[in-house]
């Protein structure tokens, strides 16, 4: 069978009933049901431009990394909740189909992305105090994630969901899309993770420099290993500035 035929034949039946909510370059995201629950299904589809064996290996690795990082965050969440702290919220992984490269995740219902939330607060010129509390929370969660040596790899405000209904002092944030994540204890990797967020944050939300500084302050106060990470962040920022001057 030609590679494209085998691709068509392999569309899993559960995806036929699910509704696609995002078509990305690497994966498609669907909303569907699984054992009676509302779920998000992330399907990594084959890349026809790659050799099938290489593609299979890479796709499998990405799926494994995503699941591993989510589980690591969730394990830390369980531990910290025993200590009455809010941990790193990430969706429950219900099921992984390694044949079709589909991950079935908890659907975080009644949530909005932090991106949409900040945009609407800024558009309505609502109380900026609320955004400061949110920035504190983001800094705290990322500090905990990095202390677990999880590097997200694609930190943006679209990859953080804010569960509505939570009180201002009790904001519930859920991190999603660990597709580019990996495990590393290196301060450089954590610094780059924050740099990616800084770039995305400031370009998506203009005039939020102070807010981002507040996020970093909260990160610094919450992480046990922040000084080496912030030092690396400063180095990466400097390299970025030099590169843009040359370019
Ligand atoms: P992703 O490619 O993983 O960033 O997902 C694309 C979009 O699907 C996100 O921007 C969210 O709006 C939504 N989404 C992804 N995962 C979840 C989830 N676990 N619960 C609710 N919505 C999600």
PDB file of C-alpha atoms and ligand atoms in Angstrom:
ATOM      1  CA  UNK A   1       0.000   0.000   0.000  1.00  0.00           C
ATOM      2  CA  UNK A   2       1.323   3.501  -0.829  1.00  0.00           C
ATOM      3  CA  UNK A   3       2.187   5.667   2.173  1.00  0.00           C
ATOM      4  CA  UNK A   4      -0.730   8.083   1.490  1.00  0.00           C
ATOM      5  CA  UNK A   5      -3.198   5.185   1.253  1.00  0.00           C
ATOM      6  CA  UNK A   6      -2.059   3.771   4.544  1.00  0.00           C
ATOM      7  CA  UNK A   7      -2.502   7.246   6.051  1.00  0.00           C
ATOM      8  CA  UNK A   8      -6.123   7.469   4.830  1.00  0.00           C
ATOM      9  CA  UNK A   9      -6.871   3.952   6.032  1.00  0.00           C
ATOM     10  CA  UNK A  10      -5.543   4.700   9.474  1.00  0.00           C
ATOM     11  CA  UNK A  11      -7.991   7.483  10.447  1.00  0.00           C
ATOM     12  CA  UNK A  12      -9.224   6.279  13.821  1.00  0.00           C
ATOM     13  CA  UNK A  13     -12.990   5.783  14.063  1.00  0.00           C
ATOM     14  CA  UNK A  14     -13.258   7.895  17.241  1.00  0.00           C
ATOM     15  CA  UNK A  15     -11.964  10.927  15.328  1.00  0.00           C
ATOM     16  CA  UNK A  16     -14.779  10.654  12.787  1.00  0.00           C
ATOM     17  CA  UNK A  17     -17.241  11.546  15.548  1.00  0.00           C
ATOM     18  CA  UNK A  18     -15.092  14.265  17.123  1.00  0.00           C
ATOM     19  CA  UNK A  19     -15.124  17.925  16.178  1.00  0.00           C
ATOM     20  CA  UNK A  20     -11.871  19.467  15.017  1.00  0.00           C
ATOM     21  CA  UNK A  21     -11.005  22.644  16.912  1.00  0.00           C
ATOM     22  CA  UNK A  22      -7.498  23.274  15.635  1.00  0.00           C
ATOM     23  CA  UNK A  23      -5.410  22.243  12.679  1.00  0.00           C
ATOM     24  CA  UNK A  24      -1.741  22.792  13.398  1.00  0.00           C
ATOM     25  CA  UNK A  25       1.425  21.984  11.453  1.00  0.00           C
ATOM     26  CA  UNK A  26       2.222  19.000  13.680  1.00  0.00           C
ATOM     27  CA  UNK A  27      -1.119  17.972  15.119  1.00  0.00           C
ATOM     28  CA  UNK A  28      -4.876  18.302  14.944  1.00  0.00           C
ATOM     29  CA  UNK A  29      -6.906  18.972  18.071  1.00  0.00           C
ATOM     30  CA  UNK A  30     -10.456  17.631  18.436  1.00  0.00           C
ATOM     31  CA  UNK A  31     -13.189  17.759  21.037  1.00  0.00           C
ATOM     32  CA  UNK A  32     -15.058  14.515  21.513  1.00  0.00           C
ATOM     33  CA  UNK A  33     -16.193  12.013  24.107  1.00  0.00           C
ATOM     34  CA  UNK A  34     -14.409   9.088  25.689  1.00  0.00           C
ATOM     35  CA  UNK A  35     -16.076   6.722  28.158  1.00  0.00           C
ATOM     36  CA  UNK A  36     -18.837   9.284  28.566  1.00  0.00           C
ATOM     37  CA  UNK A  37     -16.520  12.213  29.295  1.00  0.00           C
ATOM     38  CA  UNK A  38     -15.808  15.295  27.267  1.00  0.00           C
ATOM     39  CA  UNK A  39     -12.240  15.007  26.014  1.00  0.00           C
ATOM     40  CA  UNK A  40      -9.695  16.823  23.917  1.00  0.00           C
ATOM     41  CA  UNK A  41      -8.015  14.502  21.422  1.00  0.00           C
ATOM     42  CA  UNK A  42      -4.645  15.502  20.082  1.00  0.00           C
ATOM     43  CA  UNK A  43      -3.684  13.632  16.954  1.00  0.00           C
ATOM     44  CA  UNK A  44      -0.196  13.800  15.523  1.00  0.00           C
ATOM     45  CA  UNK A  45      -0.630  13.002  11.872  1.00  0.00           C
ATOM     46  CA  UNK A  46       1.998  11.514   9.554  1.00  0.00           C
ATOM     47  CA  UNK A  47       4.223  13.885   7.598  1.00  0.00           C
ATOM     48  CA  UNK A  48       4.363  12.656   4.030  1.00  0.00           C
ATOM     49  CA  UNK A  49       7.592  14.548   3.303  1.00  0.00           C
ATOM     50  CA  UNK A  50       9.463  12.433   5.874  1.00  0.00           C
ATOM     51  CA  UNK A  51      10.590   8.856   5.439  1.00  0.00           C
ATOM     52  CA  UNK A  52       7.823   6.768   7.113  1.00  0.00           C
ATOM     53  CA  UNK A  53      10.248   5.109   9.565  1.00  0.00           C
ATOM     54  CA  UNK A  54      11.804   8.419  10.610  1.00  0.00           C
ATOM     55  CA  UNK A  55       8.351  10.011  10.843  1.00  0.00           C
ATOM     56  CA  UNK A  56       7.035   7.173  12.997  1.00  0.00           C
ATOM     57  CA  UNK A  57      10.003   7.452  15.363  1.00  0.00           C
ATOM     58  CA  UNK A  58       9.787  11.246  15.685  1.00  0.00           C
ATOM     59  CA  UNK A  59       6.028  11.282  16.155  1.00  0.00           C
ATOM     60  CA  UNK A  60       6.209   8.562  18.781  1.00  0.00           C
ATOM     61  CA  UNK A  61       8.931  10.473  20.615  1.00  0.00           C
ATOM     62  CA  UNK A  62       6.884  13.712  20.635  1.00  0.00           C
ATOM     63  CA  UNK A  63       3.801  11.873  21.923  1.00  0.00           C
ATOM     64  CA  UNK A  64       5.822  10.174  24.655  1.00  0.00           C
ATOM     65  CA  UNK A  65       7.471  13.454  25.676  1.00  0.00           C
ATOM     66  CA  UNK A  66       4.138  15.243  25.860  1.00  0.00           C
ATOM     67  CA  UNK A  67       2.586  12.547  28.038  1.00  0.00           C
ATOM     68  CA  UNK A  68       5.684  12.283  30.238  1.00  0.00           C
ATOM     69  CA  UNK A  69       5.771  16.042  30.941  1.00  0.00           C
ATOM     70  CA  UNK A  70       2.055  16.211  31.714  1.00  0.00           C
ATOM     71  CA  UNK A  71       2.345  13.263  34.111  1.00  0.00           C
ATOM     72  CA  UNK A  72       5.357  14.836  35.809  1.00  0.00           C
ATOM     73  CA  UNK A  73       3.410  18.061  36.356  1.00  0.00           C
ATOM     74  CA  UNK A  74       0.391  16.166  37.629  1.00  0.00           C
ATOM     75  CA  UNK A  75       2.468  14.090  40.050  1.00  0.00           C
ATOM     76  CA  UNK A  76       3.917  17.314  41.457  1.00  0.00           C
ATOM     77  CA  UNK A  77       0.383  18.697  41.655  1.00  0.00           C
ATOM     78  CA  UNK A  78      -0.728  15.741  43.772  1.00  0.00           C
ATOM     79  CA  UNK A  79       2.280  16.136  46.079  1.00  0.00           C
ATOM     80  CA  UNK A  80       1.866  19.874  46.580  1.00  0.00           C
ATOM     81  CA  UNK A  81      -1.874  19.600  47.156  1.00  0.00           C
ATOM     82  CA  UNK A  82      -1.076  17.351  50.125  1.00  0.00           C
ATOM     83  CA  UNK A  83       0.940  20.294  51.462  1.00  0.00           C
ATOM     84  CA  UNK A  84      -2.089  22.565  50.869  1.00  0.00           C
ATOM     85  CA  UNK A  85      -0.357  24.356  48.005  1.00  0.00           C
ATOM     86  CA  UNK A  86      -1.778  24.758  44.543  1.00  0.00           C
ATOM     87  CA  UNK A  87       0.352  22.668  42.210  1.00  0.00           C
ATOM     88  CA  UNK A  88       0.999  22.641  38.503  1.00  0.00           C
ATOM     89  CA  UNK A  89      -2.330  21.987  36.884  1.00  0.00           C
ATOM     90  CA  UNK A  90      -2.236  20.089  33.609  1.00  0.00           C
ATOM     91  CA  UNK A  91      -5.035  18.048  31.987  1.00  0.00           C
ATOM     92  CA  UNK A  92      -5.546  14.433  33.038  1.00  0.00           C
ATOM     93  CA  UNK A  93      -4.262  11.985  30.414  1.00  0.00           C
ATOM     94  CA  UNK A  94      -7.088   9.474  29.931  1.00  0.00           C
ATOM     95  CA  UNK A  95      -5.653   7.355  27.172  1.00  0.00           C
ATOM     96  CA  UNK A  96      -2.795   7.240  24.679  1.00  0.00           C
ATOM     97  CA  UNK A  97      -3.095   5.436  21.355  1.00  0.00           C
ATOM     98  CA  UNK A  98       0.476   4.904  20.191  1.00  0.00           C
ATOM     99  CA  UNK A  99      -0.670   3.336  16.910  1.00  0.00           C
ATOM    100  CA  UNK A 100      -2.519   6.422  15.732  1.00  0.00           C
ATOM    101  CA  UNK A 101      -0.561   8.852  17.910  1.00  0.00           C
ATOM    102  CA  UNK A 102      -3.638  10.195  19.664  1.00  0.00           C
ATOM    103  CA  UNK A 103      -3.659  11.518  23.220  1.00  0.00           C
ATOM    104  CA  UNK A 104      -6.990  11.752  25.043  1.00  0.00           C
ATOM    105  CA  UNK A 105      -6.917  14.606  27.531  1.00  0.00           C
ATOM    106  CA  UNK A 106      -9.283  16.021  30.104  1.00  0.00           C
ATOM    107  CA  UNK A 107     -11.348  18.819  28.568  1.00  0.00           C
ATOM    108  CA  UNK A 108     -10.814  21.847  30.774  1.00  0.00           C
ATOM    109  CA  UNK A 109     -14.368  23.101  30.623  1.00  0.00           C
ATOM    110  CA  UNK A 110     -15.434  26.653  31.490  1.00  0.00           C
ATOM    111  CA  UNK A 111     -12.006  27.994  30.680  1.00  0.00           C
ATOM    112  CA  UNK A 112     -10.566  30.754  28.528  1.00  0.00           C
ATOM    113  CA  UNK A 113      -7.007  31.120  27.358  1.00  0.00           C
ATOM    114  CA  UNK A 114      -4.922  33.606  29.321  1.00  0.00           C
ATOM    115  CA  UNK A 115      -4.354  35.300  25.960  1.00  0.00           C
ATOM    116  CA  UNK A 116      -8.068  35.983  25.369  1.00  0.00           C
ATOM    117  CA  UNK A 117      -8.506  36.974  28.997  1.00  0.00           C
ATOM    118  CA  UNK A 118      -5.724  39.591  28.954  1.00  0.00           C
ATOM    119  CA  UNK A 119      -6.943  40.943  25.603  1.00  0.00           C
ATOM    120  CA  UNK A 120     -10.492  41.393  26.919  1.00  0.00           C
ATOM    121  CA  UNK A 121      -9.390  42.938  30.248  1.00  0.00           C
ATOM    122  CA  UNK A 122      -7.182  45.397  28.360  1.00  0.00           C
ATOM    123  CA  UNK A 123      -9.903  46.214  25.812  1.00  0.00           C
ATOM    124  CA  UNK A 124     -12.428  46.914  28.550  1.00  0.00           C
ATOM    125  CA  UNK A 125      -9.814  48.764  30.623  1.00  0.00           C
ATOM    126  CA  UNK A 126     -10.835  46.703  33.618  1.00  0.00           C
ATOM    127  CA  UNK A 127      -9.073  46.561  36.964  1.00  0.00           C
ATOM    128  CA  UNK A 128      -5.351  45.997  36.249  1.00  0.00           C
ATOM    129  CA  UNK A 129      -4.940  44.611  39.800  1.00  0.00           C
ATOM    130  CA  UNK A 130      -6.561  41.434  38.542  1.00  0.00           C
ATOM    131  CA  UNK A 131      -3.899  41.042  35.851  1.00  0.00           C
ATOM    132  CA  UNK A 132      -1.185  41.521  38.463  1.00  0.00           C
ATOM    133  CA  UNK A 133      -2.607  38.688  40.545  1.00  0.00           C
ATOM    134  CA  UNK A 134      -2.713  36.593  37.384  1.00  0.00           C
ATOM    135  CA  UNK A 135       0.937  37.432  36.574  1.00  0.00           C
ATOM    136  CA  UNK A 136       1.895  36.346  40.123  1.00  0.00           C
ATOM    137  CA  UNK A 137       0.094  33.053  39.602  1.00  0.00           C
ATOM    138  CA  UNK A 138       1.759  32.395  36.233  1.00  0.00           C
ATOM    139  CA  UNK A 139       5.199  33.082  37.745  1.00  0.00           C
ATOM    140  CA  UNK A 140       4.438  30.705  40.621  1.00  0.00           C
ATOM    141  CA  UNK A 141       3.246  27.863  38.382  1.00  0.00           C
ATOM    142  CA  UNK A 142       6.196  28.170  35.994  1.00  0.00           C
ATOM    143  CA  UNK A 143       8.615  28.176  38.931  1.00  0.00           C
ATOM    144  CA  UNK A 144       7.095  24.931  40.188  1.00  0.00           C
ATOM    145  CA  UNK A 145       7.189  23.409  36.711  1.00  0.00           C
ATOM    146  CA  UNK A 146      10.876  24.304  36.281  1.00  0.00           C
ATOM    147  CA  UNK A 147      11.691  23.021  39.760  1.00  0.00           C
ATOM    148  CA  UNK A 148      10.348  19.684  38.488  1.00  0.00           C
ATOM    149  CA  UNK A 149      12.761  20.033  35.521  1.00  0.00           C
ATOM    150  CA  UNK A 150       9.923  20.226  33.005  1.00  0.00           C
ATOM    151  CA  UNK A 151      10.709  22.564  30.107  1.00  0.00           C
ATOM    152  CA  UNK A 152       7.490  23.456  28.314  1.00  0.00           C
ATOM    153  CA  UNK A 153       9.138  24.417  25.014  1.00  0.00           C
ATOM    154  CA  UNK A 154       6.279  26.589  23.738  1.00  0.00           C
ATOM    155  CA  UNK A 155       5.217  28.938  26.499  1.00  0.00           C
ATOM    156  CA  UNK A 156       2.638  31.435  25.282  1.00  0.00           C
ATOM    157  CA  UNK A 157      -0.458  32.925  26.890  1.00  0.00           C
ATOM    158  CA  UNK A 158      -2.520  30.719  24.511  1.00  0.00           C
ATOM    159  CA  UNK A 159      -1.089  27.640  26.192  1.00  0.00           C
ATOM    160  CA  UNK A 160      -2.404  28.606  29.621  1.00  0.00           C
ATOM    161  CA  UNK A 161      -6.085  28.159  30.410  1.00  0.00           C
ATOM    162  CA  UNK A 162      -7.819  30.187  33.072  1.00  0.00           C
ATOM    163  CA  UNK A 163     -10.676  28.339  34.685  1.00  0.00           C
ATOM    164  CA  UNK A 164     -13.567  30.714  35.092  1.00  0.00           C
ATOM    165  CA  UNK A 165     -15.437  30.976  38.343  1.00  0.00           C
ATOM    166  CA  UNK A 166     -12.288  30.852  40.453  1.00  0.00           C
ATOM    167  CA  UNK A 167     -11.905  33.746  42.903  1.00  0.00           C
ATOM    168  CA  UNK A 168      -9.341  36.480  42.299  1.00  0.00           C
ATOM    169  CA  UNK A 169      -7.179  35.184  45.142  1.00  0.00           C
ATOM    170  CA  UNK A 170      -7.697  31.616  44.077  1.00  0.00           C
ATOM    171  CA  UNK A 171      -6.973  31.737  40.357  1.00  0.00           C
ATOM    172  CA  UNK A 172      -6.877  28.321  38.698  1.00  0.00           C
ATOM    173  CA  UNK A 173      -4.503  28.060  35.774  1.00  0.00           C
ATOM    174  CA  UNK A 174      -3.994  24.957  33.653  1.00  0.00           C
ATOM    175  CA  UNK A 175      -0.967  24.532  31.397  1.00  0.00           C
ATOM    176  CA  UNK A 176      -1.599  22.854  28.048  1.00  0.00           C
ATOM    177  CA  UNK A 177       0.207  21.851  24.856  1.00  0.00           C
ATOM    178  CA  UNK A 178       3.344  20.095  26.061  1.00  0.00           C
ATOM    179  CA  UNK A 179       4.063  18.948  22.496  1.00  0.00           C
ATOM    180  CA  UNK A 180       7.543  20.503  22.461  1.00  0.00           C
ATOM    181  CA  UNK A 181       8.348  19.823  26.088  1.00  0.00           C
ATOM    182  CA  UNK A 182      11.241  17.875  27.544  1.00  0.00           C
ATOM    183  CA  UNK A 183      12.927  17.157  30.843  1.00  0.00           C
ATOM    184  CA  UNK A 184      16.070  19.126  31.718  1.00  0.00           C
ATOM    185  CA  UNK A 185      17.675  20.475  34.878  1.00  0.00           C
ATOM    186  CA  UNK A 186      19.819  22.988  32.966  1.00  0.00           C
ATOM    187  CA  UNK A 187      19.288  26.654  33.937  1.00  0.00           C
ATOM    188  CA  UNK A 188      19.960  27.578  30.281  1.00  0.00           C
ATOM    189  CA  UNK A 189      16.948  25.528  29.102  1.00  0.00           C
ATOM    190  CA  UNK A 190      14.741  27.118  31.756  1.00  0.00           C
ATOM    191  CA  UNK A 191      16.047  30.594  30.866  1.00  0.00           C
ATOM    192  CA  UNK A 192      15.244  30.001  27.179  1.00  0.00           C
ATOM    193  CA  UNK A 193      11.761  28.748  28.165  1.00  0.00           C
ATOM    194  CA  UNK A 194      11.147  32.084  29.945  1.00  0.00           C
ATOM    195  CA  UNK A 195      12.655  34.024  27.037  1.00  0.00           C
ATOM    196  CA  UNK A 196      10.223  32.341  24.602  1.00  0.00           C
ATOM    197  CA  UNK A 197       7.370  33.376  26.895  1.00  0.00           C
ATOM    198  CA  UNK A 198       8.675  36.929  27.212  1.00  0.00           C
ATOM    199  CA  UNK A 199       8.852  37.322  23.423  1.00  0.00           C
ATOM    200  CA  UNK A 200       5.366  35.855  22.933  1.00  0.00           C
ATOM    201  CA  UNK A 201       3.885  37.778  25.867  1.00  0.00           C
ATOM    202  CA  UNK A 202       5.159  41.213  24.854  1.00  0.00           C
ATOM    203  CA  UNK A 203       4.295  40.791  21.180  1.00  0.00           C
ATOM    204  CA  UNK A 204       0.776  39.485  21.883  1.00  0.00           C
ATOM    205  CA  UNK A 205       0.040  41.975  24.658  1.00  0.00           C
ATOM    206  CA  UNK A 206       1.522  45.401  23.972  1.00  0.00           C
ATOM    207  CA  UNK A 207       2.453  47.644  26.921  1.00  0.00           C
ATOM    208  CA  UNK A 208       2.734  44.768  29.368  1.00  0.00           C
ATOM    209  CA  UNK A 209       6.445  45.120  30.243  1.00  0.00           C
ATOM    210  CA  UNK A 210       5.635  45.893  33.898  1.00  0.00           C
ATOM    211  CA  UNK A 211       3.244  42.971  34.068  1.00  0.00           C
ATOM    212  CA  UNK A 212       5.889  40.616  32.698  1.00  0.00           C
ATOM    213  CA  UNK A 213       8.452  41.930  35.185  1.00  0.00           C
ATOM    214  CA  UNK A 214       5.956  41.161  37.927  1.00  0.00           C
ATOM    215  CA  UNK A 215       5.597  37.608  36.583  1.00  0.00           C
ATOM    216  CA  UNK A 216       9.385  37.204  36.729  1.00  0.00           C
ATOM    217  CA  UNK A 217       9.490  38.573  40.272  1.00  0.00           C
ATOM    218  CA  UNK A 218       6.946  35.991  41.328  1.00  0.00           C
ATOM    219  CA  UNK A 219       8.941  33.272  39.512  1.00  0.00           C
ATOM    220  CA  UNK A 220      12.099  34.377  41.342  1.00  0.00           C
ATOM    221  CA  UNK A 221      10.367  34.307  44.713  1.00  0.00           C
ATOM    222  CA  UNK A 222       8.755  30.912  44.087  1.00  0.00           C
ATOM    223  CA  UNK A 223      11.566  28.880  42.517  1.00  0.00           C
ATOM    224  CA  UNK A 224      14.250  27.276  44.612  1.00  0.00           C
ATOM    225  CA  UNK A 225      16.722  27.579  41.720  1.00  0.00           C
ATOM    226  CA  UNK A 226      15.727  30.913  40.192  1.00  0.00           C
ATOM    227  CA  UNK A 227      18.976  32.891  40.401  1.00  0.00           C
ATOM    228  CA  UNK A 228      20.851  30.710  37.874  1.00  0.00           C
ATOM    229  CA  UNK A 229      17.789  30.695  35.587  1.00  0.00           C
ATOM    230  CA  UNK A 230      17.333  34.488  35.649  1.00  0.00           C
ATOM    231  CA  UNK A 231      21.071  34.909  35.005  1.00  0.00           C
ATOM    232  CA  UNK A 232      20.698  32.702  31.911  1.00  0.00           C
ATOM    233  CA  UNK A 233      17.580  34.613  30.860  1.00  0.00           C
ATOM    234  CA  UNK A 234      19.576  37.858  30.979  1.00  0.00           C
ATOM    235  CA  UNK A 235      22.321  36.260  28.857  1.00  0.00           C
ATOM    236  CA  UNK A 236      19.799  34.998  26.296  1.00  0.00           C
ATOM    237  CA  UNK A 237      18.152  38.443  26.173  1.00  0.00           C
ATOM    238  CA  UNK A 238      21.545  40.038  25.532  1.00  0.00           C
ATOM    239  CA  UNK A 239      22.319  37.539  22.751  1.00  0.00           C
ATOM    240  CA  UNK A 240      18.880  38.253  21.230  1.00  0.00           C
ATOM    241  CA  UNK A 241      19.491  42.003  21.340  1.00  0.00           C
ATOM    242  CA  UNK A 242      22.939  41.634  19.712  1.00  0.00           C
ATOM    243  CA  UNK A 243      21.482  39.420  16.982  1.00  0.00           C
ATOM    244  CA  UNK A 244      18.717  41.904  16.201  1.00  0.00           C
ATOM    245  CA  UNK A 245      21.298  44.747  16.028  1.00  0.00           C
ATOM    246  CA  UNK A 246      23.392  42.752  13.512  1.00  0.00           C
ATOM    247  CA  UNK A 247      20.265  41.781  11.535  1.00  0.00           C
TER     248      UNK A 247
HETATM  249  P1  LIG B   1      -3.105  23.055  21.555  1.00  0.00           P
HETATM  250  O1  LIG B   1      -2.688  22.824  20.139  1.00  0.00           O
HETATM  251  O2  LIG B   1      -2.788  21.902  22.473  1.00  0.00           O
HETATM  252  O3  LIG B   1      -2.601  24.389  22.063  1.00  0.00           O
HETATM  253  O4  LIG B   1      -4.710  23.182  21.555  1.00  0.00           O
HETATM  254  C1  LIG B   1      -5.420  24.071  20.705  1.00  0.00           C
HETATM  255  C2  LIG B   1      -6.591  24.703  21.425  1.00  0.00           C
HETATM  256  O5  LIG B   1      -7.463  23.688  21.930  1.00  0.00           O
HETATM  257  C3  LIG B   1      -6.170  25.506  22.654  1.00  0.00           C
HETATM  258  O6  LIG B   1      -5.857  26.829  22.331  1.00  0.00           O
HETATM  259  C4  LIG B   1      -7.387  25.405  23.555  1.00  0.00           C
HETATM  260  O7  LIG B   1      -8.328  26.388  23.203  1.00  0.00           O
HETATM  261  C5  LIG B   1      -7.946  24.040  23.210  1.00  0.00           C
HETATM  262  N1  LIG B   1      -7.491  23.028  24.179  1.00  0.00           N
HETATM  263  C6  LIG B   1      -6.368  22.275  24.106  1.00  0.00           C
HETATM  264  N2  LIG B   1      -6.273  21.438  25.145  1.00  0.00           N
HETATM  265  C7  LIG B   1      -7.373  21.659  25.897  1.00  0.00           C
HETATM  266  C8  LIG B   1      -7.886  21.092  27.105  1.00  0.00           C
HETATM  267  N3  LIG B   1      -7.240  20.113  27.735  1.00  0.00           N
HETATM  268  N4  LIG B   1      -9.068  21.559  27.576  1.00  0.00           N
HETATM  269  C9  LIG B   1      -9.740  22.535  26.921  1.00  0.00           C
HETATM  270  N5  LIG B   1      -9.310  23.107  25.786  1.00  0.00           N
HETATM  271  C10 LIG B   1      -8.164  22.686  25.274  1.00  0.00           C
END
